[in-house]
């Protein structure tokens, strides 16, 4: 029994009890305990009661969780761990700062000193069937039950057949429940969840699903797990003690047997007598234990099939996205650059890759923002999950909402099937939102909720569900200006700009132009199967001197065009360059440049430009700096470097 009392907030004084292994707490209505305060996340935390200990796990909430127990305080986060063992009684605080909700938790164990009538260890179950040969009718029913279980494949079908077969094998049983271990649960403590209960119909028909929750005898269930044995309590209130789950369910006798695979306990089949005058017997224990040996294999196989189907679906989604990417993952996402501006960017990148914060990549068109976003993903611990990209300017508002969040069948004209959105597809990985400044105001509010709560609601759906997605956004707009003009939500702006990364334009990293041009030349010559000589010195000087308003993308396109024009083994010469690039050739001549190293020649061109700009503005450094596109302090630095 998990007892919780809310000791602060609007629901202070509320006291609730849960007779289950997992209690979920949060603001969303599908939680076991719903807390309405806005600082509580939709799915904030959960308490997991295992066979040996109780854990509390923060579900990556926005405002966090603190645990107070045994005079110590522990904050649950990525750095120190999201899960901790709960030493009861304990207190939890949901939120941070002045916005906190405090709850008190107590776990009450039932009587573990159960006296049982009969117990049979796992290793004793197989030879136990020898005594059943004298009852042909029982053997026939056992054979029929095992045959029905053997042909079932889907897990839900297998569980249903097991319950119905158990009722057929045990005439005095009125209730049958199956509890399974949650193999998908990330908690280190095993979690067992009751997944199905069937009640014998009075007319002998197939048992329908119960309309209300049916409690199980947890003290007997715990004995099965602890002893790795089948257990019979012929008179439960007397033999097991006054355990709350037994008394509350009016269980007169119960038999529970494990489902197992090798050394692992998969779950428990529990059959109860709650209303019939007869008691369950040792023979019932033998029969159910023998049946469980075959049922265990069916459950194990059905769960394996379900996992394989899920893996196949995931693989299909990954293949779909990987086939549409322009580049493969193998080494093609290398960021080329040795300039101080790029080294600074890479240093900032390394600091943020393994955090959960949202990254906003800013920069002009063509600077390589998607390449930086890709590096955020593939340098992080999420690299084995999907990286999904969406250009927010490429779709109208209604289609973009469906693309991001998915939709339900019939939610709008043309919605002929359910569709998963990119948030759900990228669950566990990274979603890159390019041109995020183009999103409409109405859709911005839904995006904000997804960022804050980690919850999405497909178009036409009635319930939200949680996703774990790292968001990287990019824009070439000034979002601060967009906020001031009312075209972008201020709260979303601050949510996106937790960690901004500015990608410098190519004119601010001219030292990288030879590296980039050489890399593009190598790529396209390989693609076209053409061995080219390279760049002549004069052609490279012109490439470095050009301002590249289209940035790296413009340089890439220029080099691709050059490779197409070049003859085998030929070099790129100035006359092959585009006219806009050759336009700076006259400037190079005016600067009085003589042959020398690239740096010496670039310094002469830069010095000439500084002199010309100051002359045009009559020595006014402020206006000259503005024309050159640099700050006044930057101009002073350049003048000092040239001893001017």
Coordinates of C-alpha atoms in Angstrom, one line a residue:
X1 CA 0.0 0.0 0.0
X2 CA 1.4 3.4 -1.0
X3 CA 0.0 6.2 1.1
X4 CA 0.4 9.8 -0.1
X5 CA -0.6 13.0 1.7
X6 CA -0.4 16.4 0.0
X7 CA 0.9 18.9 2.6
X8 CA 1.1 22.1 0.5
X9 CA -0.7 23.9 -2.3
X10 CA -4.5 24.1 -3.1
X11 CA -4.9 20.3 -2.5
X12 CA -3.2 20.4 1.0
X13 CA -4.7 17.9 3.4
X14 CA -5.7 15.4 0.6
X15 CA -4.8 11.8 1.6
X16 CA -4.9 8.9 -0.9
X17 CA -3.9 5.2 -0.9
X18 CA -2.9 3.1 -3.8
X19 CA -2.8 -0.7 -3.9
X20 CA -0.5 -0.9 -6.9
X21 CA 3.2 -1.1 -7.8
X22 CA 3.5 2.1 -9.8
X23 CA 1.9 5.4 -8.9
X24 CA 2.3 8.2 -11.5
X25 CA 2.0 11.8 -10.3
X26 CA 1.6 14.9 -12.5
X27 CA -0.7 17.5 -13.9
X28 CA -2.1 15.5 -16.8
X29 CA -5.5 13.8 -16.1
X30 CA -4.2 10.3 -16.9
X31 CA -1.9 10.3 -13.8
X32 CA -2.8 8.2 -10.7
X33 CA -2.4 11.4 -8.6
X34 CA -3.3 14.6 -10.4
X35 CA -1.8 17.8 -9.1
X36 CA -3.2 21.0 -10.7
X37 CA -0.4 23.5 -10.0
X38 CA 1.2 25.0 -13.1
X39 CA 4.7 24.3 -11.9
X40 CA 4.0 20.5 -11.9
X41 CA 4.8 18.9 -15.3
X42 CA 2.2 16.8 -17.1
X43 CA 3.9 13.6 -16.2
X44 CA 6.2 14.7 -13.3
X45 CA 7.3 11.6 -11.4
X46 CA 6.4 8.1 -10.4
X47 CA 6.8 5.9 -7.4
X48 CA 7.8 2.3 -8.1
X49 CA 7.3 -0.4 -5.4
X50 CA 9.4 -3.4 -6.2
X51 CA 9.8 -6.7 -4.4
X52 CA 12.8 -5.5 -2.5
X53 CA 12.7 -1.7 -2.4
X54 CA 10.8 1.4 -3.5
X55 CA 12.1 3.9 -6.0
X56 CA 11.1 7.4 -7.0
X57 CA 11.9 8.5 -10.6
X58 CA 11.6 12.0 -12.0
X59 CA 10.2 11.8 -15.5
X60 CA 12.4 14.6 -16.9
X61 CA 10.1 17.2 -15.4
X62 CA 10.6 20.9 -16.2
X63 CA 10.9 22.2 -12.6
X64 CA 12.5 19.1 -11.1
X65 CA 11.9 17.0 -7.9
X66 CA 13.6 17.0 -4.5
X67 CA 13.6 14.0 -2.1
X68 CA 13.7 14.5 1.7
X69 CA 14.4 11.3 3.7
X70 CA 16.5 10.3 6.8
X71 CA 17.6 13.8 7.3
X72 CA 19.1 14.1 3.8
X73 CA 18.0 16.0 0.7
X74 CA 18.6 14.8 -2.9
X75 CA 17.7 16.7 -6.1
X76 CA 16.8 14.4 -9.1
X77 CA 18.4 15.6 -12.3
X78 CA 20.6 14.4 -15.2
X79 CA 23.8 15.1 -13.4
X80 CA 23.1 13.2 -10.2
X81 CA 20.5 10.7 -11.6
X82 CA 16.7 10.8 -12.1
X83 CA 16.1 7.8 -9.9
X84 CA 16.7 7.2 -6.2
X85 CA 15.7 4.7 -3.6
X86 CA 12.9 5.9 -1.3
X87 CA 13.4 5.4 2.4
X88 CA 10.0 5.8 3.9
X89 CA 8.5 7.8 5.4
X90 CA 9.8 10.5 3.0
X91 CA 8.8 13.8 1.6
X92 CA 8.9 15.0 -2.1
X93 CA 8.9 18.5 -3.3
X94 CA 7.8 19.1 -6.9
X95 CA 9.0 22.3 -8.5
X96 CA 11.7 24.9 -7.6
X97 CA 12.1 28.3 -6.0
X98 CA 8.9 29.6 -4.4
X99 CA 6.7 27.4 -6.6
X100 CA 6.7 24.0 -4.8
X101 CA 4.2 21.3 -4.0
X102 CA 5.1 19.0 -1.1
X103 CA 3.8 15.5 -0.6
X104 CA 4.4 13.0 2.1
X105 CA 4.9 9.3 1.1
X106 CA 4.6 6.1 3.2
X107 CA 4.8 2.6 1.9
X108 CA 3.0 0.0 4.1
X109 CA 4.1 -3.6 3.6
X110 CA 1.6 -6.4 4.1
X111 CA 2.2 -9.3 6.3
X112 CA 5.2 -11.2 4.9
X113 CA 5.0 -14.0 7.4
X114 CA 2.5 -16.0 5.4
X115 CA 1.9 -19.6 6.5
X116 CA 1.2 -21.6 3.4
X117 CA -0.3 -25.1 3.1
X118 CA 1.8 -26.2 0.1
X119 CA 4.8 -24.9 -1.8
X120 CA 6.6 -26.3 -4.8
X121 CA 9.9 -24.9 -6.1
X122 CA 10.4 -24.3 -9.8
X123 CA 12.8 -27.3 -10.1
X124 CA 10.1 -29.6 -8.6
X125 CA 7.3 -28.6 -11.0
X126 CA 8.3 -30.7 -14.1
X127 CA 8.2 -34.2 -12.5
X128 CA 5.1 -33.3 -10.5
X129 CA 2.8 -34.2 -13.4
X130 CA 3.4 -37.9 -13.0
X131 CA 0.5 -38.2 -10.5
X132 CA -2.0 -36.7 -12.9
X133 CA -2.0 -39.8 -15.2
X134 CA -4.8 -41.4 -13.1
X135 CA -7.3 -38.7 -14.1
X136 CA -7.9 -39.0 -17.8
X137 CA -10.5 -36.1 -17.8
X138 CA -8.0 -33.8 -16.1
X139 CA -5.2 -34.8 -18.6
X140 CA -7.6 -34.1 -21.5
X141 CA -8.4 -30.6 -20.2
X142 CA -4.7 -29.9 -19.5
X143 CA -3.9 -31.1 -23.1
X144 CA -6.6 -28.9 -24.6
X145 CA -5.4 -25.9 -22.5
X146 CA -1.8 -26.3 -23.6
X147 CA -2.8 -26.7 -27.2
X148 CA -4.8 -23.5 -27.2
X149 CA -2.0 -21.6 -25.6
X150 CA 0.5 -23.1 -28.1
X151 CA -1.4 -21.7 -31.2
X152 CA -1.8 -18.2 -29.8
X153 CA 0.8 -15.6 -31.0
X154 CA -0.3 -12.1 -30.0
X155 CA 0.5 -11.3 -26.3
X156 CA -3.0 -10.1 -25.5
X157 CA -4.4 -13.3 -27.1
X158 CA -2.0 -15.5 -25.1
X159 CA -2.9 -13.8 -21.8
X160 CA -6.6 -14.2 -22.5
X161 CA -6.2 -17.9 -23.3
X162 CA -4.2 -18.5 -20.2
X163 CA -6.9 -17.0 -17.9
X164 CA -9.7 -18.9 -19.6
X165 CA -7.7 -22.1 -19.5
X166 CA -6.9 -21.7 -15.8
X167 CA -10.6 -21.3 -15.0
X168 CA -11.3 -24.4 -17.0
X169 CA -8.5 -26.4 -15.2
X170 CA -9.5 -25.2 -11.7
X171 CA -13.3 -25.6 -11.3
X172 CA -13.3 -24.1 -7.8
X173 CA -11.5 -20.9 -8.9
X174 CA -13.6 -17.9 -9.3
X175 CA -11.0 -15.3 -10.3
X176 CA -7.7 -15.6 -12.3
X177 CA -5.2 -12.7 -12.6
X178 CA -1.9 -12.5 -14.5
X179 CA 0.9 -10.2 -13.3
X180 CA 3.9 -9.5 -15.6
X181 CA 7.2 -7.9 -15.1
X182 CA 7.6 -4.7 -17.1
X183 CA 10.7 -5.4 -19.2
X184 CA 10.4 -2.0 -20.9
X185 CA 10.6 -0.1 -17.6
X186 CA 13.9 1.7 -17.2
X187 CA 13.9 1.5 -13.4
X188 CA 16.6 -0.8 -11.8
X189 CA 14.0 -2.3 -9.5
X190 CA 11.8 -5.0 -11.2
X191 CA 8.2 -3.7 -11.6
X192 CA 5.3 -6.2 -11.8
X193 CA 2.0 -5.0 -13.1
X194 CA -1.3 -6.8 -13.1
X195 CA -2.2 -6.9 -16.8
X196 CA -5.3 -9.1 -16.9
X197 CA -8.1 -10.5 -14.7
X198 CA -10.9 -12.8 -15.6
X199 CA -14.0 -13.7 -13.4
X200 CA -15.9 -16.9 -13.9
X201 CA -19.3 -16.3 -15.5
X202 CA -22.3 -17.7 -13.6
X203 CA -23.7 -19.3 -16.8
X204 CA -20.4 -21.0 -17.8
X205 CA -19.9 -18.7 -20.8
X206 CA -16.6 -17.2 -21.7
X207 CA -15.5 -14.8 -18.9
X208 CA -15.9 -11.2 -19.9
X209 CA -13.5 -8.5 -18.8
X210 CA -14.4 -7.1 -15.3
X211 CA -15.9 -3.7 -15.2
X212 CA -13.9 -2.6 -12.1
X213 CA -10.4 -3.2 -10.8
X214 CA -10.0 -6.6 -9.0
X215 CA -7.5 -6.5 -6.2
X216 CA -5.0 -9.4 -5.8
X217 CA -3.4 -11.0 -2.8
X218 CA -0.1 -9.2 -2.8
X219 CA 1.3 -11.1 0.2
X220 CA 1.0 -14.4 -1.7
X221 CA 2.3 -12.8 -4.9
X222 CA 5.4 -11.5 -3.0
X223 CA 5.9 -15.0 -1.6
X224 CA 6.0 -16.5 -5.1
X225 CA 8.6 -14.0 -6.3
X226 CA 10.8 -14.3 -3.2
X227 CA 10.7 -18.1 -2.9
X228 CA 10.7 -18.8 -6.7
X229 CA 7.9 -21.3 -6.0
X230 CA 4.3 -22.1 -6.5
X231 CA 2.3 -21.3 -3.4
X232 CA -1.1 -22.5 -2.1
X233 CA -3.0 -20.8 0.8
X234 CA -6.0 -23.0 1.4
X235 CA -7.7 -20.6 3.7
X236 CA -6.2 -17.2 2.9
X237 CA -7.5 -15.1 5.9
X238 CA -6.1 -17.7 8.3
X239 CA -2.9 -18.8 6.5
X240 CA -1.7 -15.5 5.1
X241 CA -2.8 -13.3 7.9
X242 CA -5.1 -10.2 7.9
X243 CA -3.4 -8.7 4.8
X244 CA -5.4 -5.8 3.5
X245 CA -5.5 -7.0 -0.1
X246 CA -6.9 -10.4 0.9
X247 CA -9.4 -9.2 3.4
X248 CA -10.6 -6.5 1.0
X249 CA -11.0 -8.9 -1.8
X250 CA -12.8 -11.6 0.3
X251 CA -10.3 -14.3 -0.9
X252 CA -11.1 -17.6 0.8
X253 CA -8.2 -19.5 -0.8
X254 CA -5.6 -18.8 -3.4
X255 CA -3.0 -20.5 -5.5
X256 CA -0.2 -18.6 -7.3
X257 CA 2.4 -20.0 -9.6
X258 CA 5.3 -18.2 -11.4
X259 CA 5.8 -17.7 -15.1
X260 CA 9.5 -18.2 -15.8
X261 CA 12.2 -18.3 -18.4
X262 CA 15.5 -19.9 -17.2
X263 CA 16.4 -18.0 -14.0
X264 CA 14.1 -15.0 -14.7
X265 CA 10.6 -14.7 -13.3
X266 CA 8.4 -13.3 -16.0
X267 CA 5.3 -12.9 -13.9
X268 CA 2.7 -14.8 -11.8
X269 CA -0.6 -16.6 -12.5
X270 CA -2.9 -16.3 -9.5
X271 CA -6.2 -18.1 -9.1
X272 CA -8.6 -17.3 -6.2
X273 CA -11.7 -18.8 -4.7
X274 CA -13.8 -15.9 -3.5
X275 CA -17.4 -17.1 -3.5
X276 CA -17.5 -20.9 -4.0
X277 CA -18.0 -23.1 -1.0
X278 CA -15.1 -25.5 -2.0
X279 CA -11.4 -24.7 -1.3
X280 CA -8.5 -24.9 -3.7
X281 CA -6.4 -28.0 -3.1
X282 CA -2.8 -29.3 -3.5
X283 CA -4.0 -31.0 -6.7
X284 CA -5.0 -27.5 -8.1
X285 CA -1.5 -26.3 -7.3
X286 CA 0.0 -29.2 -9.2
X287 CA -2.2 -28.7 -12.2
X288 CA -1.7 -24.9 -12.4
X289 CA 2.1 -25.3 -11.9
X290 CA 2.3 -27.9 -14.7
X291 CA 0.2 -25.7 -17.0
X292 CA 2.4 -22.7 -16.2
X293 CA 5.5 -24.4 -17.5
X294 CA 4.0 -24.3 -21.0
X295 CA 2.3 -21.0 -20.6
X296 CA 5.6 -19.4 -19.6
X297 CA 7.1 -20.3 -23.0
X298 CA 4.0 -18.8 -24.8
X299 CA 4.3 -15.6 -22.8
X300 CA 8.0 -15.3 -23.4
X301 CA 7.6 -15.9 -27.2
X302 CA 4.7 -13.4 -27.5
X303 CA 6.7 -10.7 -25.7
X304 CA 9.7 -11.4 -28.0
X305 CA 7.4 -11.2 -31.1
X306 CA 6.1 -7.8 -29.8
X307 CA 9.6 -6.5 -29.3
X308 CA 10.6 -7.6 -32.7
X309 CA 7.6 -5.9 -34.3
X310 CA 8.4 -2.7 -32.4
X311 CA 12.1 -2.9 -33.6
X312 CA 10.9 -3.5 -37.1
X313 CA 8.7 -0.5 -37.0
X314 CA 11.5 1.6 -35.7
X315 CA 13.9 0.3 -38.3
X316 CA 11.4 1.1 -41.1
X317 CA 11.1 4.7 -39.8
X318 CA 14.9 5.1 -39.6
X319 CA 15.3 3.8 -43.1
X320 CA 12.7 6.2 -44.4
X321 CA 14.5 9.2 -43.0
X322 CA 18.0 8.0 -43.7
X323 CA 17.2 7.4 -47.4
X324 CA 16.0 10.9 -47.8
X325 CA 19.1 12.6 -46.3
X326 CA 21.5 14.1 -48.7
X327 CA 24.5 12.6 -46.9
X328 CA 25.3 9.4 -45.1
X329 CA 26.4 9.5 -41.5
X330 CA 29.9 8.1 -42.2
X331 CA 32.2 11.1 -41.7
X332 CA 30.2 13.5 -44.0
X333 CA 29.1 15.7 -41.2
X334 CA 32.6 17.0 -40.5
X335 CA 32.7 20.8 -39.8
X336 CA 35.6 22.3 -41.8
X337 CA 37.3 25.3 -40.3
X338 CA 40.4 26.5 -38.5
X339 CA 39.6 30.2 -38.1
X340 CA 39.3 31.6 -34.6
X341 CA 35.5 32.2 -35.2
X342 CA 35.0 28.5 -36.1
X343 CA 37.2 27.2 -33.3
X344 CA 35.1 29.3 -30.8
X345 CA 31.9 27.8 -32.3
X346 CA 33.2 24.3 -32.0
X347 CA 34.2 24.9 -28.4
X348 CA 30.7 26.1 -27.5
X349 CA 29.3 23.1 -29.4
X350 CA 31.2 20.6 -27.3
X351 CA 29.9 22.2 -24.1
X352 CA 26.2 21.8 -25.0
X353 CA 26.0 18.5 -26.9
X354 CA 25.4 16.2 -23.8
X355 CA 22.9 18.5 -22.1
X356 CA 19.1 18.6 -22.5
X357 CA 18.8 22.3 -23.2
X358 CA 17.3 23.6 -26.4
X359 CA 19.9 25.0 -28.9
X360 CA 19.2 27.9 -31.2
X361 CA 21.5 28.1 -34.2
X362 CA 21.6 31.6 -35.7
X363 CA 23.3 32.7 -38.8
X364 CA 22.9 34.0 -42.4
X365 CA 21.5 31.9 -45.2
X366 CA 24.0 29.3 -46.4
X367 CA 26.4 29.4 -43.4
X368 CA 25.8 25.7 -42.5
X369 CA 23.2 25.9 -39.7
X370 CA 21.9 22.4 -40.4
X371 CA 25.4 21.0 -40.4
X372 CA 25.9 22.5 -36.9
X373 CA 22.5 21.1 -35.8
X374 CA 23.5 17.7 -37.1
X375 CA 26.8 17.9 -35.1
X376 CA 24.8 18.6 -31.9
X377 CA 23.0 15.3 -32.4
X378 CA 25.9 13.1 -33.6
X379 CA 28.3 14.3 -31.0
X380 CA 25.9 13.6 -28.2
X381 CA 24.7 10.4 -26.4
X382 CA 21.6 10.5 -28.6
X383 CA 23.7 9.7 -31.7
X384 CA 22.2 6.2 -32.0
X385 CA 18.7 7.6 -32.2
X386 CA 17.0 9.5 -35.1
X387 CA 18.0 12.9 -36.2
X388 CA 14.9 14.4 -37.9
X389 CA 14.9 17.8 -39.8
X390 CA 11.9 19.9 -40.8
X391 CA 12.0 23.2 -42.7
X392 CA 9.2 25.2 -41.1
X393 CA 8.9 27.5 -44.0
X394 CA 8.3 24.7 -46.5
X395 CA 4.7 23.9 -45.4
X396 CA 1.5 25.9 -44.7
X397 CA 0.4 26.1 -41.1
X398 CA -2.2 23.3 -41.1
X399 CA 0.2 20.8 -42.8
X400 CA 3.1 21.8 -40.6
X401 CA 1.1 21.1 -37.5
X402 CA 0.2 17.6 -38.8
X403 CA 3.8 17.0 -39.8
X404 CA 5.2 17.9 -36.4
X405 CA 2.5 16.5 -34.1
X406 CA 0.7 13.9 -36.2
X407 CA -3.0 13.4 -36.7
X408 CA -5.8 10.9 -36.1
X409 CA -7.8 9.3 -38.8
X410 CA -10.8 11.5 -39.8
X411 CA -9.5 14.7 -38.0
X412 CA -9.6 16.6 -41.3
X413 CA -10.3 16.1 -45.0
X414 CA -7.7 13.8 -46.4
X415 CA -6.8 12.2 -43.0
X416 CA -7.5 8.7 -44.1
X417 CA -5.2 7.0 -41.6
X418 CA -3.5 7.8 -38.3
X419 CA -0.1 9.5 -38.8
X420 CA 2.8 9.8 -36.4
X421 CA 4.3 13.3 -36.2
X422 CA 8.0 14.1 -36.3
X423 CA 8.1 14.6 -32.5
X424 CA 7.0 11.0 -32.0
X425 CA 9.2 9.7 -34.7
X426 CA 12.2 11.5 -33.2
X427 CA 11.4 10.2 -29.6
X428 CA 14.7 9.6 -27.9
X429 CA 16.6 11.5 -30.6
X430 CA 16.8 15.1 -31.9
X431 CA 14.4 17.2 -33.9
X432 CA 15.8 20.0 -36.0
X433 CA 13.4 22.9 -36.7
X434 CA 14.9 25.0 -39.5
X435 CA 13.5 28.5 -40.2
X436 CA 11.6 28.4 -36.9
X437 CA 10.9 32.1 -37.2
X438 CA 8.4 31.3 -40.0
X439 CA 6.0 29.4 -37.7
X440 CA 2.6 31.0 -37.2
X441 CA 1.6 32.5 -33.8
X442 CA -1.1 29.9 -33.3
X443 CA 1.2 27.0 -33.9
X444 CA 3.9 28.6 -31.7
X445 CA 1.7 28.1 -28.6
X446 CA 1.5 24.3 -29.3
X447 CA 5.3 24.2 -29.9
X448 CA 5.8 26.0 -26.6
X449 CA 3.8 23.4 -24.7
X450 CA 5.8 20.6 -26.4
X451 CA 9.1 22.3 -25.3
X452 CA 7.9 23.0 -21.7
X453 CA 6.1 19.7 -20.9
X454 CA 7.5 17.2 -23.4
X455 CA 3.9 16.5 -24.3
X456 CA 2.3 16.4 -27.8
X457 CA -1.3 16.0 -28.9
X458 CA -1.9 14.9 -32.5
X459 CA -4.5 16.8 -34.5
X460 CA -7.9 15.3 -33.7
X461 CA -6.6 13.4 -30.6
X462 CA -8.2 13.8 -27.1
X463 CA -5.2 12.9 -25.0
X464 CA -1.6 14.1 -24.9
X465 CA 1.4 11.8 -24.5
X466 CA 5.0 12.3 -23.4
X467 CA 8.0 12.3 -25.8
X468 CA 11.7 12.7 -25.1
X469 CA 13.0 14.8 -27.9
X470 CA 16.0 17.2 -28.0
X471 CA 15.1 20.3 -29.9
X472 CA 17.6 22.2 -32.1
X473 CA 16.1 25.2 -33.9
X474 CA 17.7 27.5 -36.5
X475 CA 16.8 30.9 -38.1
X476 CA 18.3 33.6 -40.2
X477 CA 15.9 36.1 -38.8
X478 CA 16.5 38.3 -35.8
X479 CA 14.0 36.7 -33.4
X480 CA 14.4 39.5 -30.9
X481 CA 13.2 42.0 -33.5
X482 CA 10.4 39.6 -34.4
X483 CA 9.3 39.5 -30.8
X484 CA 9.3 43.3 -30.6
X485 CA 7.1 43.5 -33.7
X486 CA 4.6 40.9 -32.3
X487 CA 5.4 38.3 -34.9
X488 CA 7.0 35.8 -32.5
X489 CA 6.0 34.8 -29.0
X490 CA 8.3 36.2 -26.3
X491 CA 8.0 33.1 -24.1
X492 CA 8.8 30.8 -27.0
X493 CA 11.8 33.0 -27.9
X494 CA 13.3 32.6 -24.4
X495 CA 12.5 28.9 -24.4
X496 CA 14.4 28.4 -27.7
X497 CA 17.3 30.7 -26.9
X498 CA 18.6 28.7 -23.9
X499 CA 21.9 28.2 -25.6
X500 CA 22.5 30.2 -28.8
X501 CA 25.1 29.2 -31.3
X502 CA 26.1 31.8 -33.9
X503 CA 27.5 30.5 -37.2
X504 CA 29.8 33.2 -38.6
X505 CA 29.4 34.2 -42.3
X506 CA 32.1 33.2 -44.6
X507 CA 33.5 36.8 -44.9
X508 CA 34.3 36.6 -41.2
X509 CA 36.3 33.4 -41.6
X510 CA 38.3 34.0 -44.9
X511 CA 41.1 31.7 -43.6
X512 CA 38.7 28.8 -44.1
X513 CA 37.9 29.5 -47.8
X514 CA 40.9 27.5 -49.1
X515 CA 40.0 24.6 -46.9
X516 CA 36.4 24.6 -47.9
X517 CA 37.1 25.1 -51.6
X518 CA 39.6 22.2 -51.6
X519 CA 37.1 19.9 -49.8
X520 CA 34.4 20.7 -52.3
X521 CA 36.8 20.3 -55.2
X522 CA 37.7 16.8 -53.9
X523 CA 34.1 15.8 -53.4
X524 CA 32.8 16.9 -56.8
X525 CA 35.8 15.6 -58.8
X526 CA 35.2 12.2 -57.1
X527 CA 31.5 12.3 -57.9
X528 CA 32.1 13.2 -61.5
X529 CA 35.0 10.8 -61.9
X530 CA 37.2 13.7 -63.1
X531 CA 40.8 14.2 -61.8
X532 CA 41.4 17.9 -61.7
X533 CA 44.6 19.8 -60.9
X534 CA 43.3 22.2 -58.3
X535 CA 43.3 26.0 -57.9
X536 CA 45.8 28.4 -59.4
X537 CA 47.2 30.9 -56.9
X538 CA 45.5 33.9 -58.6
X539 CA 42.1 32.1 -58.6
X540 CA 42.4 31.3 -54.9
X541 CA 43.3 34.9 -54.2
X542 CA 40.1 36.0 -55.9
X543 CA 38.0 33.4 -54.0
X544 CA 39.4 34.7 -50.7
X545 CA 38.9 38.3 -51.6
X546 CA 35.2 37.9 -52.5
X547 CA 32.6 38.6 -49.8
X548 CA 30.4 35.5 -50.5
X549 CA 26.9 36.9 -49.7
X550 CA 25.5 33.4 -50.1
X551 CA 28.2 32.1 -47.7
X552 CA 29.3 28.4 -47.8
X553 CA 26.4 27.3 -50.0
X554 CA 27.5 29.9 -52.7
X555 CA 31.1 28.7 -52.5
X556 CA 29.9 25.1 -52.8
X557 CA 27.8 25.8 -55.9
X558 CA 30.7 27.8 -57.5
X559 CA 33.2 24.9 -57.0
X560 CA 30.7 22.4 -58.4
X561 CA 30.2 24.5 -61.5
X562 CA 34.0 24.9 -61.9
X563 CA 34.6 21.1 -61.7
X564 CA 32.0 20.6 -64.5
X565 CA 33.8 23.1 -66.7
X566 CA 37.4 21.8 -66.1
X567 CA 39.2 19.5 -68.4
X568 CA 40.9 16.4 -67.0
X569 CA 43.9 17.4 -64.8
X570 CA 43.4 21.1 -65.5
X571 CA 43.7 23.9 -62.9
X572 CA 41.1 26.5 -62.0
X573 CA 42.2 29.8 -63.5
X574 CA 40.6 33.3 -63.0
X575 CA 38.8 33.3 -66.3
X576 CA 36.7 30.3 -65.2
X577 CA 35.4 32.0 -62.2
X578 CA 32.0 33.7 -62.2
X579 CA 31.9 37.3 -63.2
X580 CA 30.9 38.5 -59.7
X581 CA 34.0 37.0 -58.2
X582 CA 36.3 38.3 -61.0
X583 CA 34.9 41.7 -60.2
X584 CA 37.4 42.0 -57.4
X585 CA 40.3 41.4 -59.8
X586 CA 40.6 45.1 -60.5
X587 CA 40.7 45.8 -56.8
X588 CA 43.6 43.5 -56.4
X589 CA 45.5 45.4 -59.1
X590 CA 44.7 48.8 -57.6
X591 CA 46.1 47.7 -54.2
X592 CA 49.6 47.4 -55.9
X593 CA 49.9 43.8 -54.8
X594 CA 53.0 42.0 -55.6
X595 CA 53.5 38.2 -55.4
X596 CA 54.0 36.8 -52.0
X597 CA 52.3 34.5 -49.5
X598 CA 48.6 34.5 -49.3
X599 CA 48.6 36.3 -45.9
X600 CA 51.0 39.0 -47.2
X601 CA 48.8 39.6 -50.2
X602 CA 45.6 39.7 -48.2
X603 CA 47.1 42.1 -45.7
X604 CA 48.0 44.5 -48.6
X605 CA 44.4 44.3 -50.0
X606 CA 43.0 44.9 -46.5
X607 CA 45.3 47.9 -45.9
X608 CA 44.2 49.4 -49.2
X609 CA 40.5 49.0 -48.4
X610 CA 41.0 50.7 -45.0
X611 CA 42.8 53.6 -46.6
X612 CA 40.2 54.0 -49.3
X613 CA 37.3 53.9 -46.8
X614 CA 38.9 56.5 -44.5
X615 CA 39.6 58.7 -47.5
X616 CA 36.0 58.5 -48.7
X617 CA 34.7 59.5 -45.3
X618 CA 37.2 62.3 -44.7
X619 CA 38.9 60.4 -41.9
X620 CA 35.7 59.7 -40.0
X621 CA 36.4 56.4 -38.4
X622 CA 32.8 55.8 -37.2
X623 CA 31.3 56.1 -40.7
X624 CA 34.2 54.2 -42.3
X625 CA 33.7 51.3 -39.8
X626 CA 30.0 51.3 -40.7
X627 CA 30.7 51.1 -44.4
X628 CA 33.1 48.3 -43.9
X629 CA 30.6 46.4 -41.8
X630 CA 32.7 46.3 -38.6
X631 CA 32.6 48.1 -35.3
X632 CA 34.7 51.2 -34.5
X633 CA 36.7 49.1 -32.0
X634 CA 37.3 46.5 -34.8
X635 CA 38.5 49.3 -37.1
X636 CA 41.0 50.5 -34.5
X637 CA 42.3 47.0 -34.0
X638 CA 42.9 46.6 -37.8
X639 CA 44.6 50.0 -38.1
X640 CA 46.9 49.1 -35.2
X641 CA 47.8 45.8 -36.9
X642 CA 48.8 47.6 -40.1
X643 CA 50.7 50.3 -38.0
X644 CA 48.3 53.0 -39.3

